[in-house]
mmCIF file of C-alpha atoms in Angstrom:
data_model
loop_
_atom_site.group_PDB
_atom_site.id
_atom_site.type_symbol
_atom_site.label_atom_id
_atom_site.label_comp_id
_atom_site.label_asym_id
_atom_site.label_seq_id
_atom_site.Cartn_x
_atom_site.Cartn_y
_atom_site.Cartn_z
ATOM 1 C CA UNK A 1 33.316 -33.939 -1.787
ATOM 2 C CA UNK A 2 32.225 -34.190 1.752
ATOM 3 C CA UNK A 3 28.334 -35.799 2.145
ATOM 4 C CA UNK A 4 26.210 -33.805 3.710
ATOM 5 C CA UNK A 5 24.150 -35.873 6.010
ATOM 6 C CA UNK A 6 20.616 -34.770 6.868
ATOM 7 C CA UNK A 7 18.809 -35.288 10.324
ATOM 8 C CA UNK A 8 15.202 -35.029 10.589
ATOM 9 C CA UNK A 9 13.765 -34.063 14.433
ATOM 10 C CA UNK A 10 9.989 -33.892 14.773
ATOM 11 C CA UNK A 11 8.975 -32.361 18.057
ATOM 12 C CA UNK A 12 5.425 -33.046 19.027
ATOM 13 C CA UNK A 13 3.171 -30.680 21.929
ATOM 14 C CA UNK A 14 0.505 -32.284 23.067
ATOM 15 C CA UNK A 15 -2.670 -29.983 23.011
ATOM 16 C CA UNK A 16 -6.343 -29.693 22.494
ATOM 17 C CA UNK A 17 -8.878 -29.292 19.901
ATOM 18 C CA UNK A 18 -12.042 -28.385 20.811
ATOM 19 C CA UNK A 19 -15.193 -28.196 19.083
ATOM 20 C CA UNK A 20 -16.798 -31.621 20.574
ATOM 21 C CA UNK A 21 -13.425 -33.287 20.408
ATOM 22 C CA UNK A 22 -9.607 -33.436 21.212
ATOM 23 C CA UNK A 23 -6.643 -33.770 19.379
ATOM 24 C CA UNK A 24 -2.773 -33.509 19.021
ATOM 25 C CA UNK A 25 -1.502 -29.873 18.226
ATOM 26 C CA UNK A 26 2.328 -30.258 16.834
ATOM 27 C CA UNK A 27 5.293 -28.351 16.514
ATOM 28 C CA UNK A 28 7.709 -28.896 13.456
ATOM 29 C CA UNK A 29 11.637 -28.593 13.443
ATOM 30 C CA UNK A 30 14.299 -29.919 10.992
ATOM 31 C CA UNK A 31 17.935 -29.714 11.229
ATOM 32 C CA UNK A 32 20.549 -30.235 9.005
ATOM 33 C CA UNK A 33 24.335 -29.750 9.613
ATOM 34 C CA UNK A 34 23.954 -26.410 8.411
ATOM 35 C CA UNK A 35 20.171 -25.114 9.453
ATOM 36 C CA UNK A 36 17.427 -25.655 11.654
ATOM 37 C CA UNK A 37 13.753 -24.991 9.906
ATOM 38 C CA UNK A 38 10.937 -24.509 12.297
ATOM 39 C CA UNK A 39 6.840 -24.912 11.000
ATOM 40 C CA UNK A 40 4.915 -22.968 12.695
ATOM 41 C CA UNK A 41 1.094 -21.543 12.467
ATOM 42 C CA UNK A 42 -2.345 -21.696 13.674
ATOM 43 C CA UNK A 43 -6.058 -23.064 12.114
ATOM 44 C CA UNK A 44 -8.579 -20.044 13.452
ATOM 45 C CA UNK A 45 -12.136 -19.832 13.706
ATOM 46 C CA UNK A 46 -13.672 -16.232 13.104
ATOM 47 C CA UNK A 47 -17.265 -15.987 14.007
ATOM 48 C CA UNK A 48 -19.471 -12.398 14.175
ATOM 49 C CA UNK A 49 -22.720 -11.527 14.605
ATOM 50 C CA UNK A 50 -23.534 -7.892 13.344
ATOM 51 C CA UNK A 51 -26.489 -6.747 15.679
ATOM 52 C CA UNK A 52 -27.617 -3.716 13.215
ATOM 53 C CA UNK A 53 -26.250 -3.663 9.551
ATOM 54 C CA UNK A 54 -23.616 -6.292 8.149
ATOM 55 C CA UNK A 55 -19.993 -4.006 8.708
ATOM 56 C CA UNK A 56 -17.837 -7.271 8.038
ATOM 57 C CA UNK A 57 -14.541 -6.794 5.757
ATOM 58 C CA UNK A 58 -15.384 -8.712 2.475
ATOM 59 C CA UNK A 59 -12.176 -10.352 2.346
ATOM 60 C CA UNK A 60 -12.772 -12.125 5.347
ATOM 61 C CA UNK A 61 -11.719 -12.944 9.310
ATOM 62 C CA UNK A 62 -14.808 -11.292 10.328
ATOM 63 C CA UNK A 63 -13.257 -8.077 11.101
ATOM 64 C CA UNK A 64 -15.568 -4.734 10.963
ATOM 65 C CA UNK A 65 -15.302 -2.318 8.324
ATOM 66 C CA UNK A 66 -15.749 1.393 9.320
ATOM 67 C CA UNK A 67 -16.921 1.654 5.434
ATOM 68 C CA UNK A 68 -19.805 -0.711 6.103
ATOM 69 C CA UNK A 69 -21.475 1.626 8.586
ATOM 70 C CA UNK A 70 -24.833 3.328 7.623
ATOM 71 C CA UNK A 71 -24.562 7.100 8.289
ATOM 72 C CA UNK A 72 -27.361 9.737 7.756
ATOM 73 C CA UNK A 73 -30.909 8.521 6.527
ATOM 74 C CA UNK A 74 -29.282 4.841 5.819
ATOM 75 C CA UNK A 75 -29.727 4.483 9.237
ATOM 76 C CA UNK A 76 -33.424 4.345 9.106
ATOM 77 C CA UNK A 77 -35.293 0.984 8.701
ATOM 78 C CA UNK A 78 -32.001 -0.682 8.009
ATOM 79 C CA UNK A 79 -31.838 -4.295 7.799
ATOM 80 C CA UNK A 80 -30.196 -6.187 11.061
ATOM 81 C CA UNK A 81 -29.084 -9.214 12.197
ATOM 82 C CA UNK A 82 -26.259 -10.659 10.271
ATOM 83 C CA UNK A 83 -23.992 -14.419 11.272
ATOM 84 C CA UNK A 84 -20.986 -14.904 9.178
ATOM 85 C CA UNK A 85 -17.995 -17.610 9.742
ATOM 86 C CA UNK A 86 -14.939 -17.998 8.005
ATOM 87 C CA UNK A 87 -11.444 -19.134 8.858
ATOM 88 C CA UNK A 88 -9.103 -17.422 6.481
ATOM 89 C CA UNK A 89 -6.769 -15.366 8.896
ATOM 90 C CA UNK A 90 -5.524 -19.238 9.707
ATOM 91 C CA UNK A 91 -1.617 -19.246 9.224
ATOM 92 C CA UNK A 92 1.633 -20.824 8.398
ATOM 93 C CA UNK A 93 5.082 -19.781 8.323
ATOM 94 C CA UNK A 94 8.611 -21.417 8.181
ATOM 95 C CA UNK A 95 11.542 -19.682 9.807
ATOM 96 C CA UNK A 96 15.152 -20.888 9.073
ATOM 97 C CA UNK A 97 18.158 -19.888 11.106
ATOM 98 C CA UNK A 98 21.140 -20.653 9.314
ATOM 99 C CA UNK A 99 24.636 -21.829 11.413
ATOM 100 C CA UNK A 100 26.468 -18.731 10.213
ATOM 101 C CA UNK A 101 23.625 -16.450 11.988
ATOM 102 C CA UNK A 102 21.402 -15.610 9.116
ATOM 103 C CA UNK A 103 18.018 -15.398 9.616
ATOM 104 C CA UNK A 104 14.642 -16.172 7.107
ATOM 105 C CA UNK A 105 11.039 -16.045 7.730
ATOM 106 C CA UNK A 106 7.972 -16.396 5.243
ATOM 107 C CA UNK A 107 4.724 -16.047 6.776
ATOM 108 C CA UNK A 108 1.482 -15.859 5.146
ATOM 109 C CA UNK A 109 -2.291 -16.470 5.968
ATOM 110 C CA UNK A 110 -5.663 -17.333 3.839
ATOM 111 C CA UNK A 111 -6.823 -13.807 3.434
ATOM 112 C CA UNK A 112 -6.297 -12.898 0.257
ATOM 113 C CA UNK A 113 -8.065 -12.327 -3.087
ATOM 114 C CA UNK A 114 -11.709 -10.056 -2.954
ATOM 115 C CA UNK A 115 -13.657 -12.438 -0.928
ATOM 116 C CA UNK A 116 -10.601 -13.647 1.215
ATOM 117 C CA UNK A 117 -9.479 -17.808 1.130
ATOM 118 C CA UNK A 118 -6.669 -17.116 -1.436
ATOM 119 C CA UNK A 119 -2.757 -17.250 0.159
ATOM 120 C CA UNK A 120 -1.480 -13.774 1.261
ATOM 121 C CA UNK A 121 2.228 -12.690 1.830
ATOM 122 C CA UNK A 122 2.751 -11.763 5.332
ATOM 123 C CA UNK A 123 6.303 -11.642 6.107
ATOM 124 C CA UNK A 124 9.564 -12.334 3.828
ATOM 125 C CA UNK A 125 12.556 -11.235 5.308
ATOM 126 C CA UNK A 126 16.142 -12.286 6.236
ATOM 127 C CA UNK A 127 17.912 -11.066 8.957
ATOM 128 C CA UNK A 128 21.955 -10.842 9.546
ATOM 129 C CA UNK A 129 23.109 -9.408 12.895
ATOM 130 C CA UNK A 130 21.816 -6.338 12.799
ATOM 131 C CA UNK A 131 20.492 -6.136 9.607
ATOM 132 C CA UNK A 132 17.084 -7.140 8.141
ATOM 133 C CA UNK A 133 16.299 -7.229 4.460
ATOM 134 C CA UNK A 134 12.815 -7.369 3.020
ATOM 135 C CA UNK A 135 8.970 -7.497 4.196
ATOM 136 C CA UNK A 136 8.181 -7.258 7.922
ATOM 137 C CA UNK A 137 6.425 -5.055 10.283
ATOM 138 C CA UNK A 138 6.929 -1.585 9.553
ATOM 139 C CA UNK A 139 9.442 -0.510 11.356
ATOM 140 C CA UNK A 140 6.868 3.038 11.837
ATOM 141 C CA UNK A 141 4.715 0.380 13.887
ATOM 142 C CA UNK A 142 5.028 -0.956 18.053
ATOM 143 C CA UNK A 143 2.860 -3.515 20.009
ATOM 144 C CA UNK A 144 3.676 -2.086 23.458
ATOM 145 C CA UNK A 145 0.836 0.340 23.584
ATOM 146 C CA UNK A 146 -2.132 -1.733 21.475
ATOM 147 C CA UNK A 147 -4.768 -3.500 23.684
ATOM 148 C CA UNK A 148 -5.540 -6.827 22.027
ATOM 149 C CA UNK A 149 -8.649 -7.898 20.931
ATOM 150 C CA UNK A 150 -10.446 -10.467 18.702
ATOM 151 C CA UNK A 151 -10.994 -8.446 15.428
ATOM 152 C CA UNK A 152 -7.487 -9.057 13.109
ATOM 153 C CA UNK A 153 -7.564 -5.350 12.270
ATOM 154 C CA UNK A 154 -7.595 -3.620 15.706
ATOM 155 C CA UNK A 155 -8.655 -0.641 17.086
ATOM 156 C CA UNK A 156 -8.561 2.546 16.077
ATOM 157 C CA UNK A 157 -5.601 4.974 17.118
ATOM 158 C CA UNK A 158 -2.572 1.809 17.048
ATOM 159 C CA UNK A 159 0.830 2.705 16.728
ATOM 160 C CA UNK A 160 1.845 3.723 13.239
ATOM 161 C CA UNK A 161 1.413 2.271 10.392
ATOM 162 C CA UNK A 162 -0.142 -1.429 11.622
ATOM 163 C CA UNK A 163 1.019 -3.720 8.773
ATOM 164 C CA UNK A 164 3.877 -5.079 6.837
ATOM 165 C CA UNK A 165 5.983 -3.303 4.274
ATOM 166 C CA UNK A 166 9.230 -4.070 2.015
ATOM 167 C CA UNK A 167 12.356 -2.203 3.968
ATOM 168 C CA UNK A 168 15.633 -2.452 5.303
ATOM 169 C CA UNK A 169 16.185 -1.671 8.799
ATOM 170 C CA UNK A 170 18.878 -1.349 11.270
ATOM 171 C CA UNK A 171 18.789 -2.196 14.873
ATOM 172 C CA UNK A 172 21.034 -1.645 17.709
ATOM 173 C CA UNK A 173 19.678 -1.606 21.144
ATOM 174 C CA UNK A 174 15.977 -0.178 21.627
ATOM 175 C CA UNK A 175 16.719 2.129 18.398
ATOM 176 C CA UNK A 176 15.739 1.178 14.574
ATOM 177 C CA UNK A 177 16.365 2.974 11.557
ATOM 178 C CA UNK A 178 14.754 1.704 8.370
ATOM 179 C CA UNK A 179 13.990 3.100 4.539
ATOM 180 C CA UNK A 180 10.637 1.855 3.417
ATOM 181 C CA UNK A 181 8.444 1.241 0.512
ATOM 182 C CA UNK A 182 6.440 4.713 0.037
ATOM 183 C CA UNK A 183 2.834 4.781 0.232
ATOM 184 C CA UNK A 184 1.972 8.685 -0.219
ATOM 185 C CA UNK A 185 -2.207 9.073 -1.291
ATOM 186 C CA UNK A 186 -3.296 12.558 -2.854
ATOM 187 C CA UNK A 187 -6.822 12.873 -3.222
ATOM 188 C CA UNK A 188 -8.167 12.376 -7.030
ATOM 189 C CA UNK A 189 -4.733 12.538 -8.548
ATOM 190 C CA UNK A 190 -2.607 10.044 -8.699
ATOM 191 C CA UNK A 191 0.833 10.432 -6.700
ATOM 192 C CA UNK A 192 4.446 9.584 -8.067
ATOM 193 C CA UNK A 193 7.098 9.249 -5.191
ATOM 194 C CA UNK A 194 11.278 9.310 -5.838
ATOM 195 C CA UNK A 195 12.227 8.538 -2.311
ATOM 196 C CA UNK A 196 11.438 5.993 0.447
ATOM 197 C CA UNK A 197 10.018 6.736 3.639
ATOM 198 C CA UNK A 198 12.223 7.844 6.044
ATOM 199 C CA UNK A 199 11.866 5.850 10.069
ATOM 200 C CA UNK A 200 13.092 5.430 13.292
ATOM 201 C CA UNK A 201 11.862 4.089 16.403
ATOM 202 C CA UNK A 202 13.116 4.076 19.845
ATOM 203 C CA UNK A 203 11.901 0.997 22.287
ATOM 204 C CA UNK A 204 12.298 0.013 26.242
ATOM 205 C CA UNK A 205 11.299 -0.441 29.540
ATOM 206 C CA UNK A 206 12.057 0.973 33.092
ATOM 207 C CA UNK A 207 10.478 -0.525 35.566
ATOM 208 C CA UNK A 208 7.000 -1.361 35.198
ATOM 209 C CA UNK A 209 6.456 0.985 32.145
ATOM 210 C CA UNK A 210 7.295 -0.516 28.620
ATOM 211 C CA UNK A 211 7.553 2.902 25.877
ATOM 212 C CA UNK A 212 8.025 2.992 22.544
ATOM 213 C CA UNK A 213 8.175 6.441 20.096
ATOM 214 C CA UNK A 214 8.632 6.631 16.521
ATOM 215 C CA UNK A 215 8.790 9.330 13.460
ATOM 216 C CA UNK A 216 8.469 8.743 9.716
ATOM 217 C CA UNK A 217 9.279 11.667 6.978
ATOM 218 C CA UNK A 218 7.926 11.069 3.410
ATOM 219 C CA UNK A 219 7.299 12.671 0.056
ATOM 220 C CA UNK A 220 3.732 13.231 -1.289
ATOM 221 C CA UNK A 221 3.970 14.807 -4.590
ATOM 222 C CA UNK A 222 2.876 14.182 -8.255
ATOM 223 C CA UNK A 223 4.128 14.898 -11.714
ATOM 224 C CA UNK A 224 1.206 15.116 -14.899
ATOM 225 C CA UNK A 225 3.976 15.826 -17.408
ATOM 226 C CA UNK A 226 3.461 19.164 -17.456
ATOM 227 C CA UNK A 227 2.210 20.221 -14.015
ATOM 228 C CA UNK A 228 3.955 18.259 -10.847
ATOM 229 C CA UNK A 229 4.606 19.778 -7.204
ATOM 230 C CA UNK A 230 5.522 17.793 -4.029
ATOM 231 C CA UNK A 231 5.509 18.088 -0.090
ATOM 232 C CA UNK A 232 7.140 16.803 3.070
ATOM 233 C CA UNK A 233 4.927 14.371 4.957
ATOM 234 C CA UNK A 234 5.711 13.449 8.632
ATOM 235 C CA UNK A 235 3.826 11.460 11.571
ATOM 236 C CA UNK A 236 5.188 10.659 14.814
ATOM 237 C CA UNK A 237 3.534 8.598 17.481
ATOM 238 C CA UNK A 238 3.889 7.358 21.341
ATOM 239 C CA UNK A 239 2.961 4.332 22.523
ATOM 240 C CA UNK A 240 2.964 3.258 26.635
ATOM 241 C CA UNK A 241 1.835 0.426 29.145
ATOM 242 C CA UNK A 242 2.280 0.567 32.366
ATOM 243 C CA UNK A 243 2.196 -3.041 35.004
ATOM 244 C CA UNK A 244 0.041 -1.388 37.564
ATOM 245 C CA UNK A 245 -0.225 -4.675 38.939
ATOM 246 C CA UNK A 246 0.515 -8.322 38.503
ATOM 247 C CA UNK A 247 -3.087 -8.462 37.381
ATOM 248 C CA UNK A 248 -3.654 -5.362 35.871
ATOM 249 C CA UNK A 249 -2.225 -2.897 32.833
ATOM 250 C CA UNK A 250 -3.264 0.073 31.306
ATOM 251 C CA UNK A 251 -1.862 0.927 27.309
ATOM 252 C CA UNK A 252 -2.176 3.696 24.984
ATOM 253 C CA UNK A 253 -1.049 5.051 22.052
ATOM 254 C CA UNK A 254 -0.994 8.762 20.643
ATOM 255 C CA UNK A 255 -0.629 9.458 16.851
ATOM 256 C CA UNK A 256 -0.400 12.650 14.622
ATOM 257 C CA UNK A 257 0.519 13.297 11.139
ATOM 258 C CA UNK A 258 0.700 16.021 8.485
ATOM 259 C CA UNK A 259 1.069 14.308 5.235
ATOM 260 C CA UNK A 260 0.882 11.250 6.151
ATOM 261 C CA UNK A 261 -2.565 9.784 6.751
ATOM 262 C CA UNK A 262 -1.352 6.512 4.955
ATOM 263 C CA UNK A 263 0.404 5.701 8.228
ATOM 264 C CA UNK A 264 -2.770 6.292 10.570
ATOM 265 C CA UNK A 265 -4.376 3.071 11.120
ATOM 266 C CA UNK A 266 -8.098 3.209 11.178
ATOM 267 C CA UNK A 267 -8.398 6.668 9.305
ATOM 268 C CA UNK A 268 -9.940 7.506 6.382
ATOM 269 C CA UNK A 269 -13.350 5.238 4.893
ATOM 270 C CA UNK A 270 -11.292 2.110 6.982
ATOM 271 C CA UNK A 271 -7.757 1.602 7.103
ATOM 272 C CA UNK A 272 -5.947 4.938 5.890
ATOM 273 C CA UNK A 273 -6.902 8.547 4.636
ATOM 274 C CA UNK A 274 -5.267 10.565 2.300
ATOM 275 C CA UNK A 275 -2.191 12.434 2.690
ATOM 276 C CA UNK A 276 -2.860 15.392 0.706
ATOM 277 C CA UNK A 277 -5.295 17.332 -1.793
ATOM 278 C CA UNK A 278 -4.711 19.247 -4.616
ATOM 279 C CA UNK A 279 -5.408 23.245 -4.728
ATOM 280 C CA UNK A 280 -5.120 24.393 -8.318
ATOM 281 C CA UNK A 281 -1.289 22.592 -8.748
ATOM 282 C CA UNK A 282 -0.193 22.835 -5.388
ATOM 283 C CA UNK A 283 0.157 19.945 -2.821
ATOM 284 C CA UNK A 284 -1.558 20.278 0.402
ATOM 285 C CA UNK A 285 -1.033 18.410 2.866
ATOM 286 C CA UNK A 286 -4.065 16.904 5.468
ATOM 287 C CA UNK A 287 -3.652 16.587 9.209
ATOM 288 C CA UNK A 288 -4.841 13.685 11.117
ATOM 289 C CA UNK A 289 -5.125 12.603 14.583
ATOM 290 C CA UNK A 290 -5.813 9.352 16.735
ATOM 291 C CA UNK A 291 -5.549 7.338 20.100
ATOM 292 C CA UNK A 292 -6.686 4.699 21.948
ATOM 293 C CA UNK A 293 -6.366 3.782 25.600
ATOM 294 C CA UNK A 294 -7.431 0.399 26.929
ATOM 295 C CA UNK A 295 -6.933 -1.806 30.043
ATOM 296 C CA UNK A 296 -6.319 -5.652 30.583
ATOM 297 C CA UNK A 297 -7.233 -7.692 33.502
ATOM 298 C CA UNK A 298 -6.955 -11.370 34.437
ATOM 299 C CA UNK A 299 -10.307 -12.727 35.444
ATOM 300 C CA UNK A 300 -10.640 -16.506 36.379
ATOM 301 C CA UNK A 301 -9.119 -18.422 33.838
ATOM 302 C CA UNK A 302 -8.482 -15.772 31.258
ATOM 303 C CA UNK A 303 -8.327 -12.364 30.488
ATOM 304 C CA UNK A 304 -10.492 -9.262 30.047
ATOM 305 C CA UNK A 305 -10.099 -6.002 28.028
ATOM 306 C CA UNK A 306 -11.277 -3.140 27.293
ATOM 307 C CA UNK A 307 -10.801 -0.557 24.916
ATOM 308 C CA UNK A 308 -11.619 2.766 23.419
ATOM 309 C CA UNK A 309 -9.976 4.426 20.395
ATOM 310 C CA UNK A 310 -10.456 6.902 17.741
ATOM 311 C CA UNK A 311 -9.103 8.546 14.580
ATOM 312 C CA UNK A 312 -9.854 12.112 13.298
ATOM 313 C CA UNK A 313 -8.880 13.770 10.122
ATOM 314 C CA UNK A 314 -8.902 17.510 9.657
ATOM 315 C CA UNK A 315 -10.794 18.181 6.232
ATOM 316 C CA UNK A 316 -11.472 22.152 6.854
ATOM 317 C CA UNK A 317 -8.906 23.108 4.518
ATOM 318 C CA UNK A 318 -9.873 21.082 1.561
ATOM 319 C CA UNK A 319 -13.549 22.584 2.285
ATOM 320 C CA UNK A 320 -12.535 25.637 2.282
ATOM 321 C CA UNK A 321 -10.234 25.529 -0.992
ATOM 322 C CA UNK A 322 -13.678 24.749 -2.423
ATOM 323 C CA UNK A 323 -12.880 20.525 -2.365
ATOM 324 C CA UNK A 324 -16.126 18.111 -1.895
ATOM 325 C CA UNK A 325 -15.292 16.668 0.916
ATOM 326 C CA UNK A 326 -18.781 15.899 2.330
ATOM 327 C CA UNK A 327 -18.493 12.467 2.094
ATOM 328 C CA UNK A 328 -15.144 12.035 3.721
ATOM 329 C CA UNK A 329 -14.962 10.362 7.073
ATOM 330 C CA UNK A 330 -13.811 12.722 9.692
ATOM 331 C CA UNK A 331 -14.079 10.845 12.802
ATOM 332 C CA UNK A 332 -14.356 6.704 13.421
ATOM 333 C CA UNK A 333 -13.690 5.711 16.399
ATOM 334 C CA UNK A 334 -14.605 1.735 17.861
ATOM 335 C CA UNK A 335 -14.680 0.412 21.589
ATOM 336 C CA UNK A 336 -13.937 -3.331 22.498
ATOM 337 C CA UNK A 337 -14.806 -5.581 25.531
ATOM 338 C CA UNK A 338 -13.060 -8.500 25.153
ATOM 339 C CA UNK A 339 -12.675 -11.979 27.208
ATOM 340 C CA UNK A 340 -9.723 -14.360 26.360
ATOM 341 C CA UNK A 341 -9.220 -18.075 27.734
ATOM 342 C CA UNK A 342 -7.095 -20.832 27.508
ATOM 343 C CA UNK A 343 -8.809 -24.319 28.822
ATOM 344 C CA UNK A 344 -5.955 -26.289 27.248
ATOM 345 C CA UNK A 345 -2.143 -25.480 25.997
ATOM 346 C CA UNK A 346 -2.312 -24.369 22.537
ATOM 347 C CA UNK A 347 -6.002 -23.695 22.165
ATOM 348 C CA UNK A 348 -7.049 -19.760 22.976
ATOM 349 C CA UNK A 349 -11.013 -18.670 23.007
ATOM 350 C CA UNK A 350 -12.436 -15.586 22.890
ATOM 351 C CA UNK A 351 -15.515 -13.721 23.058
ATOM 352 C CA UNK A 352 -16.017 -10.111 22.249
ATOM 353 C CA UNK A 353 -18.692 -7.309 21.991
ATOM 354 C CA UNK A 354 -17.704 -4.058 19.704
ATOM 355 C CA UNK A 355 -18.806 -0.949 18.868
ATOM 356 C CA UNK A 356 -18.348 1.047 15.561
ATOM 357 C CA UNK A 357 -18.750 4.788 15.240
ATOM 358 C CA UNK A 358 -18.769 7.135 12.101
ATOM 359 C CA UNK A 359 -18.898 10.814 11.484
ATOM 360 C CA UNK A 360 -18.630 12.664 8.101
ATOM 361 C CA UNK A 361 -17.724 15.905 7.162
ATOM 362 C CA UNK A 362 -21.592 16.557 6.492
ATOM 363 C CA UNK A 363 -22.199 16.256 9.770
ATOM 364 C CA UNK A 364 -23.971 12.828 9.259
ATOM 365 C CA UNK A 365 -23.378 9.910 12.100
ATOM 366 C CA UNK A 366 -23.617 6.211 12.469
ATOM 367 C CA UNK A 367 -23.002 3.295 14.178
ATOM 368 C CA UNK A 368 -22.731 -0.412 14.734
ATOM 369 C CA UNK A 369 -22.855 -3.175 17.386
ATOM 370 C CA UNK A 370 -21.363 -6.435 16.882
ATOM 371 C CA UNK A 371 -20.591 -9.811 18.985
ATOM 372 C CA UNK A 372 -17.339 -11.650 17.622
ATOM 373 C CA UNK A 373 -16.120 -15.540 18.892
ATOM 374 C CA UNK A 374 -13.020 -16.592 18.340
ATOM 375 C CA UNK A 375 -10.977 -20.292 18.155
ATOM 376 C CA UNK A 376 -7.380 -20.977 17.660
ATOM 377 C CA UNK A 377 -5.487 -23.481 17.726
ATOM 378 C CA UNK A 378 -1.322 -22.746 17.633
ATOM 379 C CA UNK A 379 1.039 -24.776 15.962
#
C-alpha cells in the first residue's frame, strides 16, 4: 500500500490593517499529492448612520431595509439619528481543486440567525468540467451590469435573482443552462411546486461592451386537497457595461417578470414580491418591473460611483379582483454615491451616502437618508 505523503505550503501576503495599527494579512494553501486546498476570506467592518428613521436589516451588515421606511403619517415627528456597527458579513471559504479536475467550494459568512452573528451557508458546490453540482449563484443572476456599492444587498433593479440557490448547471462557452430549487410566492396561500425552475443565460464581450441576458420559466401553483390550480411564471433580464474610457464605465440592468417576482431583487416589502394572487381558485399571476443604471469613475486613489435604481410591481389587478392590496409596496427605488480606496494591498475603504424611497399602493410615500463606512481586510 503506497504512503501517501503530505506537503504543507503556507503562502504569506504582506498587507495592512488599519484602524491605528498594521499587520500581516495571509493567504492559505495546502497541497497534497492529490489536492491543493486554498483558505480564503475577509474580517469586514460595517458602519451606518441612518440620518431620519433606523432602516437597517436586523440580521446585520448594516444594509437598509426598504421595510424599515416610514410611509404616510409615520413620517411625521419620527425619531432620527441612528449609529449601528457590526461585522457579520466577515467571511471564510475553502476551495479544493482536486488532480483529476474536480472542483469544491464552501463559503459562508456571520450573517445568520434573527439578529445576524450566527454562520450562514453561502456557497457548496463541486464542479467537474462542465458541470456544477449544488449551491452557487443562481445561474438567473450576472455581475456585468450591477454598479457596486457598500451596502451587501445592492441596489434595486440587479440582474435576476441576486443570491445563491441549490442547482445544477451546464456551461459551455458564454451559455449556461441550469434546473433550480423553486421559489414560487402566492399571496395568502401557501404554494406547492412539482418542477424546478427552468434557466439559461448567455454571457460576453465585444469590444469595450461586456452583455449578459438571461430567462427563467417556473410554476406557481397550489393544491388545498380539494381546490389546486397552477400557472407559468417567466422573467427575463439584460444586463450591459460599456468601457467608455480607461477611467470611466457606465452599467445597467433591465428586468421584467410575470410570475415571477421571487426573482426581482429589491421588490416587494425588501427583497422579493409575490408571484401571484388568488381570484376565487384561480392563479393570477403579478407583473413586475425594475432597473438601475449607474456609473464608475477613478478619482485619486480610488473609485467613485454612482447609482440609481428602482423596482415596480403592478398590483391593479389584484385591486381590482377586490384583493387588499393597500399596503403592498408598489415602487422602492434607492440611489448610491459611493467612494472606494485602497491605501494598502489587501485593505479596501469605503464611504457611502444612500437614499431609500417607498411608495404603496395607497398612494402613501417615504423615504430615508443614510451614510455607510466600510473596512475590509482580504485574506
Amino acid at each position: 500500500m503506497k504512503k501517501n505523503k503530505l506537503s504543507l505550503a503556507v503562502k504569506l501576503f504582506s498587507g495592512a490593517l488599519l484602524l491605528g495599527t498594521a499587520s500581516a494579512a495571509s493567504a492559505v494553501e495546502i497541497q497534497t499529492d492529490d489536492a491543493t486546498v486554498n483558505i480564503y476570506g475577509y474580517a469586514r467592518l460595517n458602519a451606518s448612520y441612518d440620518i431620519n428613521e433606523d432602516i437597517s436589516k436586523s440580521t446585520g451588515t448594516r444594509s437598509g431595509d426598504f421595510s424599515q421606511v416610514n410611509t404616510g403619517s409615520a413620517e411625521d415627528d419620527e425619531v432620527s439619528g441612528y449609529f449601528g456597527a457590526d461585522a457579520v458579513q466577515s467571511r471564510l471559504g475553502v476551495t479544493t481543486t482536486l488532480t483529476s479536475g474536480v472542483k469544491i467550494n464552501v463559503e459562508g459568512d456571520f450573517r445568520g440567525g434573527t439578529s445576524g452573528g450566527q454562520f450562514r451557508l453561502r456557497h457548496a458546490y463541486g464542479q467537474y468540467k462542465n458541470w456544477l453540482v449544488g449551491r452557487t449563484w443562481s445561474n438567473y443572476n450576472s455581475f456585468v451590469g450591477n454598479t457596486s456599492v457598500l451596502e451587501m444587498d445592492g441596489v434595486a433593479g440587479n440582474a435576476g435573482l441576486y443570491n445563491r440557490t441549490a442547482q445544477v448547471r451546464y456551461t459551455t462557452g458564454g451559455l449556461s443552462l441550469a434546473v433550480e430549487d423553486p421559489k414560487s410566492k402566492i399571496e395568502g396561500q401557501p404554494s406547492k411546486t412539482g418542477f424546478p425552475t427552468l434557466t439559461a443565460r448567455y454571457e460576453n464581450k465585444s469590444g469595450r461592451l461586456s452583455y449578459a441576458t438571461s430567462a427563467l420559466l417556473q410554476e406557481v401553483g397550489y393544491d388545498t386537497g380539494s381546490d389546486d390550480d397552477s400557472a407559468i411564471g417567466f422573467a427575463v433580464f439584460t444586463a450591459a457595461k460599456f468601457q467608455l474610457t480607461d477611467t470611466v464605465t457606465i452599467q445597467g440592468n433591465v428586468n421584467y417578470t410575470d410570475g415571477a417576482n421571487g426573482y426581482l431583487w429589491r421588490s416587494g416589502t425588501n427583497y422579493y414580491g409575490e408571484d401571484a394572487y388568488l381570484n376565487g381558485d384561480s392563479v393570477e399571476t403579478i407583473v413586475g418591473y425594475s432597473a438601475n443604471l449607474g456609473t464608475t469613475i477613478k478619482v485619486g486613489p480610488g473609485s467613485l460611483s454612482a447609482v440609481y435604481g428602482m423596482t415596480s410591481m403592478d398590483w391593479d389587478d389584484a385591486a381590482d379582483d377586490g384583493l387588499d392590496v393597500n399596503d403592498k409596496h408598489e415602487r422602492n427605488t434607492n440611489a448610491f454615491l459611493t467612494y472606494k480606496w485602497s491605501p494598502v494591498k489587501a485593505v479596501t475603504l469605503g464611504v457611502e451616502y444612500g437614499r431609500y424611497e417607498v411608495k404603496k399602493v395607497s398612494g402613501d410615500e417615504g423615504d430615508a437618508n443614510r451614510l455607510m463606512f466600510a473596512a475590509q481586510y482580504n485574506f
